[in-house]
Coordinates of C-alpha atoms in Angstrom, one line a residue:
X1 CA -13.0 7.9 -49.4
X2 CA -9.0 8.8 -49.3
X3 CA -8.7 7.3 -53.2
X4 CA -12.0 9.6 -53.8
X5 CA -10.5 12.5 -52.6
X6 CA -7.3 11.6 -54.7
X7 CA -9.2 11.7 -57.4
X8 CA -11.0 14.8 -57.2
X9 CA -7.5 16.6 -56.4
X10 CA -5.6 15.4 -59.6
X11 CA -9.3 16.0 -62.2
X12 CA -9.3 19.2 -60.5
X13 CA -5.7 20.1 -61.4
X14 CA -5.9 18.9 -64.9
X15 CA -8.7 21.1 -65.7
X16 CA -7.0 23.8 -64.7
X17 CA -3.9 23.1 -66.4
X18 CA -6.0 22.2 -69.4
X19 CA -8.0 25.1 -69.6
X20 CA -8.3 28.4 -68.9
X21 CA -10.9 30.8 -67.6
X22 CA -11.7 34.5 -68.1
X23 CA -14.0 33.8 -64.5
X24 CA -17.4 35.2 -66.4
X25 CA -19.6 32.9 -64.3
X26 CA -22.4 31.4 -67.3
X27 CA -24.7 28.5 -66.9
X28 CA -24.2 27.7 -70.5
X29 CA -20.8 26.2 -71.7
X30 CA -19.1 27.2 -74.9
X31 CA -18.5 23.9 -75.3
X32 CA -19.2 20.3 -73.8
X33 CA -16.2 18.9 -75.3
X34 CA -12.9 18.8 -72.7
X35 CA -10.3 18.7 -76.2
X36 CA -11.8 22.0 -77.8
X37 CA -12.1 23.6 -74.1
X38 CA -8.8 23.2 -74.1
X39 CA -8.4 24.9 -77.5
X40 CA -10.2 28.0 -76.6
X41 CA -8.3 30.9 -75.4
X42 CA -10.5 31.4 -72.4
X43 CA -13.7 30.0 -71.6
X44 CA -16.6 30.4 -68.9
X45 CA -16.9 29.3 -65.5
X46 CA -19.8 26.8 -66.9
X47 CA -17.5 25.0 -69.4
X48 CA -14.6 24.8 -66.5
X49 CA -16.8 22.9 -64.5
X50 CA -18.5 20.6 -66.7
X51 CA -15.7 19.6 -68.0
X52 CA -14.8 19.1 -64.7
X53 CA -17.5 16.6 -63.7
X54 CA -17.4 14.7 -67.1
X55 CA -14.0 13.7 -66.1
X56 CA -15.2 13.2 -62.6
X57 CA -18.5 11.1 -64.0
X58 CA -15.8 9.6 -65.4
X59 CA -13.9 7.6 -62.8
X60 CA -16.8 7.0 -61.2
X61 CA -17.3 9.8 -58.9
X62 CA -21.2 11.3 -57.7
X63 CA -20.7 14.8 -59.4
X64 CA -24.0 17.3 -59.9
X65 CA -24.2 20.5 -61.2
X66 CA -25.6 23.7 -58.6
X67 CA -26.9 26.6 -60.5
X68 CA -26.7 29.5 -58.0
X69 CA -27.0 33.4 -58.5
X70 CA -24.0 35.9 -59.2
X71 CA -24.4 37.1 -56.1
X72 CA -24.7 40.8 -56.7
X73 CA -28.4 40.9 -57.1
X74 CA -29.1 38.8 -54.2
X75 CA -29.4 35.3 -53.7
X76 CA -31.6 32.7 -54.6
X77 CA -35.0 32.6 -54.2
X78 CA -35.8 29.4 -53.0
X79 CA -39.9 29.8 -52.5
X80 CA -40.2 31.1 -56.2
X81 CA -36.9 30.2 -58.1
X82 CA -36.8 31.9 -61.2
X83 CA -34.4 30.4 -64.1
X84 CA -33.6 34.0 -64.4
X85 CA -31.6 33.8 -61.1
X86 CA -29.0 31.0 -62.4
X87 CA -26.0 33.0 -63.3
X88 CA -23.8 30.3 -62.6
X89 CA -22.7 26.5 -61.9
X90 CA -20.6 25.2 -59.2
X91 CA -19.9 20.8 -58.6
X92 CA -21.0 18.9 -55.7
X93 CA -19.6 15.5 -55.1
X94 CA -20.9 13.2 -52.4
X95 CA -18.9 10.5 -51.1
X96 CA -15.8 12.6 -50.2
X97 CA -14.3 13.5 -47.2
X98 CA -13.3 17.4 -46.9
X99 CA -17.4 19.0 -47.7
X100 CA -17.7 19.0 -43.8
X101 CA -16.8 23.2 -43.0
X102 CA -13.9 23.3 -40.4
X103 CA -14.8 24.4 -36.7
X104 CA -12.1 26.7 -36.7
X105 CA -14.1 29.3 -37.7
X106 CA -16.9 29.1 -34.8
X107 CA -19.3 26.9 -34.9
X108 CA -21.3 25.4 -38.1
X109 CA -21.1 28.1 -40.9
X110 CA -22.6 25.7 -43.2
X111 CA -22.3 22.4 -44.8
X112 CA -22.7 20.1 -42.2
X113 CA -21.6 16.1 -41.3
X114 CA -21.9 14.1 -44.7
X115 CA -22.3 17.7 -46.4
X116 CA -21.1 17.8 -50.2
X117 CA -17.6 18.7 -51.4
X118 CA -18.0 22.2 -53.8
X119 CA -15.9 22.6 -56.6
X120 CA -15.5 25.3 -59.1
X121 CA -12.6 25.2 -61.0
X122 CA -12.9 28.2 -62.3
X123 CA -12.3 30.2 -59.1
X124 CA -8.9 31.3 -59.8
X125 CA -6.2 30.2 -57.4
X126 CA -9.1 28.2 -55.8
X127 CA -9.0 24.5 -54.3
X128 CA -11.7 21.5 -53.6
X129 CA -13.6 22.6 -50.9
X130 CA -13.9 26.7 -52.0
X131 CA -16.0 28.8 -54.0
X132 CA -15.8 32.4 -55.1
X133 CA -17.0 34.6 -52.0
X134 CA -19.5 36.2 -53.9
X135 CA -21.7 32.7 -53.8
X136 CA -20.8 30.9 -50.5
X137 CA -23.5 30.7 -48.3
X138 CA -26.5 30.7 -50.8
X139 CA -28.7 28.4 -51.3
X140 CA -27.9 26.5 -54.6
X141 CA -29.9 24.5 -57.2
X142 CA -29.1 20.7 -57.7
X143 CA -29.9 19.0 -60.4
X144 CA -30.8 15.7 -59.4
X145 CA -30.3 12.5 -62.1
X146 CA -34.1 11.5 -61.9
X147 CA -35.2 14.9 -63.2
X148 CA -35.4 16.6 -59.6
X149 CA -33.8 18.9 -57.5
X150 CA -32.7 19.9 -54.1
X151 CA -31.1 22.8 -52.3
X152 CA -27.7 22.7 -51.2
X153 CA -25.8 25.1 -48.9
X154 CA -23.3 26.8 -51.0
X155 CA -20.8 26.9 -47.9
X156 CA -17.2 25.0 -49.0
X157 CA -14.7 23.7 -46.6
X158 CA -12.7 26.4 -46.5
X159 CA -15.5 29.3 -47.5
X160 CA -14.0 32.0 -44.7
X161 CA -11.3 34.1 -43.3
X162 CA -9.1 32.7 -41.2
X163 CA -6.1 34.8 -39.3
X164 CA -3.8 34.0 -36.8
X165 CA -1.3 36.4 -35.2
X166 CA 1.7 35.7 -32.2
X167 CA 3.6 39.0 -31.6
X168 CA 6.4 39.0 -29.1
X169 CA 7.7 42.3 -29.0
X170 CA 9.7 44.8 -26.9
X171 CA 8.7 48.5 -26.7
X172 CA 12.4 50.7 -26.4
X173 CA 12.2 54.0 -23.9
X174 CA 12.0 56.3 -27.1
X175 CA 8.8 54.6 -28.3
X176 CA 10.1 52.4 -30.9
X177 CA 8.9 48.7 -30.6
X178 CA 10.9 45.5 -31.9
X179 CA 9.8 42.3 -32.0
X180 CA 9.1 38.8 -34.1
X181 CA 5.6 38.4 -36.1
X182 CA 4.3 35.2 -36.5
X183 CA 1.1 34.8 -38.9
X184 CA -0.7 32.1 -39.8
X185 CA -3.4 32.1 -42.7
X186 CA -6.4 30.1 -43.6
X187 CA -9.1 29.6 -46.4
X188 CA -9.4 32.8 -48.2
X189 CA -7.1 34.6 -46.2
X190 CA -4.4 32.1 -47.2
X191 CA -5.7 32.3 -51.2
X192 CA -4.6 36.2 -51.1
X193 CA -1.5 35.5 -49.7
X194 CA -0.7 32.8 -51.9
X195 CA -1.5 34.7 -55.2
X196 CA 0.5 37.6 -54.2
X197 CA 3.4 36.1 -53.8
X198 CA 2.8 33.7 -56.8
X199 CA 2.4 37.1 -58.7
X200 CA 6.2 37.9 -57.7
X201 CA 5.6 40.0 -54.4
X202 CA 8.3 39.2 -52.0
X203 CA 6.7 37.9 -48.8
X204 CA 8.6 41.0 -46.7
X205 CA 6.1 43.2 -48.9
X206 CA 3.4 41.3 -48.8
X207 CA 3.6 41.2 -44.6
X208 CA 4.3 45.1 -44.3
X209 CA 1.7 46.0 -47.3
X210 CA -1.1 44.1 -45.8
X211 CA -0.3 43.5 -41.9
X212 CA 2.0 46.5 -40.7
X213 CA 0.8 49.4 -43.3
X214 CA -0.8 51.7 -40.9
X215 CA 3.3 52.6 -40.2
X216 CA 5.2 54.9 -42.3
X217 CA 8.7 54.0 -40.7
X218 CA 8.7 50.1 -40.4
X219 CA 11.5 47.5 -41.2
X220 CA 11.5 43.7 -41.8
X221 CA 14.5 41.4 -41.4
X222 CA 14.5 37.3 -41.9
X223 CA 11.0 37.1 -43.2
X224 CA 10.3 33.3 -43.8
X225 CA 7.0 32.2 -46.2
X226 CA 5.9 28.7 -45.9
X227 CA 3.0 28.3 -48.7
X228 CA 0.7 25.2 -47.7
X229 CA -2.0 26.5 -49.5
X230 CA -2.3 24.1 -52.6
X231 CA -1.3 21.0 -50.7
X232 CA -3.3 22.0 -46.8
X233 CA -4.6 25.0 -47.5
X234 CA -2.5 27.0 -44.8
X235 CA 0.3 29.8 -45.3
X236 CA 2.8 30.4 -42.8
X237 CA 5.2 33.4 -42.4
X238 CA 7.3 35.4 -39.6
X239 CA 9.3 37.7 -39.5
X240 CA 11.9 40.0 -37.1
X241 CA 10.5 43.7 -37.3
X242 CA 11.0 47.3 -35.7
X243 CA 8.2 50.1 -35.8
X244 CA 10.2 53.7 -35.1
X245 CA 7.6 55.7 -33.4
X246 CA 5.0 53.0 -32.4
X247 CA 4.2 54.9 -28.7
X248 CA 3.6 58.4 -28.2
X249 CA 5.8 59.5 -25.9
X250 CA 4.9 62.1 -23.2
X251 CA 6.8 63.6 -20.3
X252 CA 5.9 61.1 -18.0
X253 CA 4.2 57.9 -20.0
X254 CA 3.1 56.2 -23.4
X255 CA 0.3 56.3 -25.2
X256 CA 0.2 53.0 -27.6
X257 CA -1.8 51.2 -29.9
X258 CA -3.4 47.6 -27.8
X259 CA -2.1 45.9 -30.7
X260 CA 0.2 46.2 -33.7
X261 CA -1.4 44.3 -36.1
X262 CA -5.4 42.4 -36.5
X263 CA -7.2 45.6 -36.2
X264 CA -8.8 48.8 -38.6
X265 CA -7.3 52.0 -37.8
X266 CA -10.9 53.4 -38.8
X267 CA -14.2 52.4 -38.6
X268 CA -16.0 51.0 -41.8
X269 CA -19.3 51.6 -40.5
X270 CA -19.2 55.3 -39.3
X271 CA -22.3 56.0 -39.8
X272 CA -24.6 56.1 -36.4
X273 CA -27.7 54.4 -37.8
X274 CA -28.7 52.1 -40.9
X275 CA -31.9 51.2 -42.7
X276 CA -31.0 48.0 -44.7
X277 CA -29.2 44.9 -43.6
X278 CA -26.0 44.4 -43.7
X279 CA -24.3 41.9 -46.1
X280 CA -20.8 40.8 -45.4
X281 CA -19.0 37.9 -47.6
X282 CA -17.9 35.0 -46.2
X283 CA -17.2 34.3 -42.1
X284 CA -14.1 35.3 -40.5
X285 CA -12.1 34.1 -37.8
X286 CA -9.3 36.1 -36.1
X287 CA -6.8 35.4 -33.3
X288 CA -4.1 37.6 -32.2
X289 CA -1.9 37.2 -28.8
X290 CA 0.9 39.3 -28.0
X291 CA 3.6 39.9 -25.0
X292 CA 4.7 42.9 -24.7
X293 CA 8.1 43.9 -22.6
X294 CA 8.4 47.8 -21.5
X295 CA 10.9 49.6 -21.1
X296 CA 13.5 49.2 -17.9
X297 CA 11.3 51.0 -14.8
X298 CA 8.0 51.1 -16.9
X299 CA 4.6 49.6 -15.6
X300 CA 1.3 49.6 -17.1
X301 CA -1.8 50.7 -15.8
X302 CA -4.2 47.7 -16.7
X303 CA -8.3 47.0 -15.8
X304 CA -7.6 43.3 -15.9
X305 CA -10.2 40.7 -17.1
X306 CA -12.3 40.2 -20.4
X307 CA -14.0 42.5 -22.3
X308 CA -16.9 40.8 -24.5
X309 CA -19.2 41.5 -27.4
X310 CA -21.8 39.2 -28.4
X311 CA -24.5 39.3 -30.8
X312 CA -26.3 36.7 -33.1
X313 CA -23.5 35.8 -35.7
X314 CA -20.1 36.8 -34.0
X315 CA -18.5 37.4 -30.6
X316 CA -15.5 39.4 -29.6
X317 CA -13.2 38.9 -27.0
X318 CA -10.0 41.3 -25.7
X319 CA -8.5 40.6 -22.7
X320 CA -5.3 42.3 -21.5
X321 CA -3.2 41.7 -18.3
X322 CA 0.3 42.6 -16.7
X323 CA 2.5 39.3 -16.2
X324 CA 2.3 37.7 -12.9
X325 CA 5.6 37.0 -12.9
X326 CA 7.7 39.2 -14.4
X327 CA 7.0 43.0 -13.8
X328 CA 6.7 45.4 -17.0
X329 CA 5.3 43.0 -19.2
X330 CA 2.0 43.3 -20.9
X331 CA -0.4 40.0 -22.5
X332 CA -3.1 40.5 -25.0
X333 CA -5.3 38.2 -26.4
X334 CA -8.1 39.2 -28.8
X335 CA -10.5 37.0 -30.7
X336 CA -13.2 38.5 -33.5
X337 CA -15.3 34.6 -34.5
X338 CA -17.9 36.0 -36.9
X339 CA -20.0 33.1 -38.4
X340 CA -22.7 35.1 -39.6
X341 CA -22.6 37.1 -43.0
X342 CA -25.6 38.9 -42.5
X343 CA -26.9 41.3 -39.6
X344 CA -29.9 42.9 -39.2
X345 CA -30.4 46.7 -38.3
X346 CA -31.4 46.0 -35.1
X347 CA -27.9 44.7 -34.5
X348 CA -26.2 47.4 -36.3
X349 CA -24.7 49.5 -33.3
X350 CA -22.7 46.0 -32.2
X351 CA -21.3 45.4 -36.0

């Protein structure tokens, strides 16, 4: 399997070096042969990935084409499949390691053990193993080589958000809080990183524009950006940083946000009831711990323990606690492990 994989990863990389895309997703190719592919100045997602599994046919690999809907008038029908529904064509290879979709996530949010690795090479900044979010999780239409077909679970590898967060920080007596950010990305979250600072964002603007924008008077110092993404599909960065005016401060005591960074300063669902299900893209994973030291003479008044949300398709957890052992320190841990995509209105008041 490890030479199959090798395979996949160096055909993948010539395509896309070859050729390039304008991302219109097309069941039709504008052409089936690789050299005037390469000629075009852009071409559709079909032609990408044909080209793609000719090459792959070619050393010897088990490459099929799924036809699967855009996405943005619902998914596939797979009772009464229309051939007005295929919008587009993604590759599934069997044979190589890497279809199987992580557990870091929360449990199975698709593919499966022997589960086919997706390709689309037209995804842009994409790799083996990921598809665009608007398509993961339908159901998708193999071709098979005898004439038939079968349904496959368009769920890659690395179809989901994953975020990590470690925050050790120390909160002055005027309100200001210091500290070092530690973030670790994953799957799609790790794409967006990775383009952004591809596309010449500095990764000190990429940290305070997307995880510390909610303050107006914030300052980074010694960010480091480890970009994994092509080879492991992980992005690392960290960072020192100092927040002026992070606590309200009163006569007598703060008020403070639980947690610097992982959260919405709004909610995106405000209103108090819905009608229609609700469609979210691809799952999401999110971890964030912090230690927090107050200032000198400062204690916190805490409800220690766990505070829980569950419902069918994600869980959250927030727990916060004063440090046994050294006085005027606060711990939080909060975890958000949302495997399901869609939630029904019955469930709408816990989304």
């Amino acid at each position: 399997a490890d030479w199959r994989s090798q395979v996949v990863r160096e055909a993948f990389d010539l395509v896309r070096t070859r050729i390039r895309t304008n991302h219109a997703f097309d069941v039709t190719p504008d052409t089936l042969r690789l050299d005037e592919a390469a000629g075009l100045p852009s071409v559709n997602q079909a032609t990408m990935n044909l080209a793609l599994m000719a090459v792959l046919e070619g050393a010897g690999l088990d490459v099929r084409p799924v036809y699967h809907s855009g996405g943005r008038f619902g998914a596939m029908d797979t009772l009464f499949p229309s051939v007005f529904q295929l919008q587009g064509v993604v590759l599934a290879v069997d044979g190589v390691s890497g279809g199987e979709v992580s557990g870091d996530s929360g449990g199975d949010s698709g593919g499966g053990s022997g589960a086919p690795l997706l390709l689309d090479a037209s995804f842009e900044h994409g790799r083996p193993g990921m598809v665009n979010p608007d398509v993961s999780g339908q159901a998708g239409f193999r071709l098979g080589r005898d004439g038939g077909h079968d349904w496959v679970d368009l769920r890659g590898a690395h179809d989901r958000y994953w975020s990590g967060f470690d925050v050790e920080g120390r909160l002055t007596a005027e309100g200001a809080l210091a500290g070092t950010l530690r973030v670790e990305l994953k799957g799609y979250a790790a794409r967006s990183a990775s383009m952004a600072v591809a596309g010449g964002q500095t990764p000190s603007e990429y940290m305070q524009s997307v995880f510390l924008d909610r303050y107006q008077d914030v300052a980074l110092d010694g960010t480091r950006f480890e970009d994994l993404y092509e080879k492991e599909g992980t992005v690392r960065m960290e960072a020192t940083f100092a927040i002026t005016g992070y606590a309200l401060d009163f006569t007598d005591a703060f008020d403070l946000p639980p947690l610097p960074v992982g959260y919405l300063q709004e909610n995106p669902y405000p209103a108090p009831e819905r009608r229609t299900p609700l469609e979210m893209l691809a799952p999401e994973r999110l971890d964030v711990q912090m230690s927090l030291k107050l200032p000198e003479g400062q204690r916190a008044m805490v409800d220690e323990g766990v505070d829980w949300l569950e419902m069918p398709g994600a869980r959250f957890a927030l727990k916060i606690e004063s440090a046994k052992r050294e006085a005027g320190e606060l711990r939080y841990l909060a975890m958000l492990d949302r495997s399901g995509t869609r939630f029904e209105v019955d469930d709408y008041g816990q989304v």
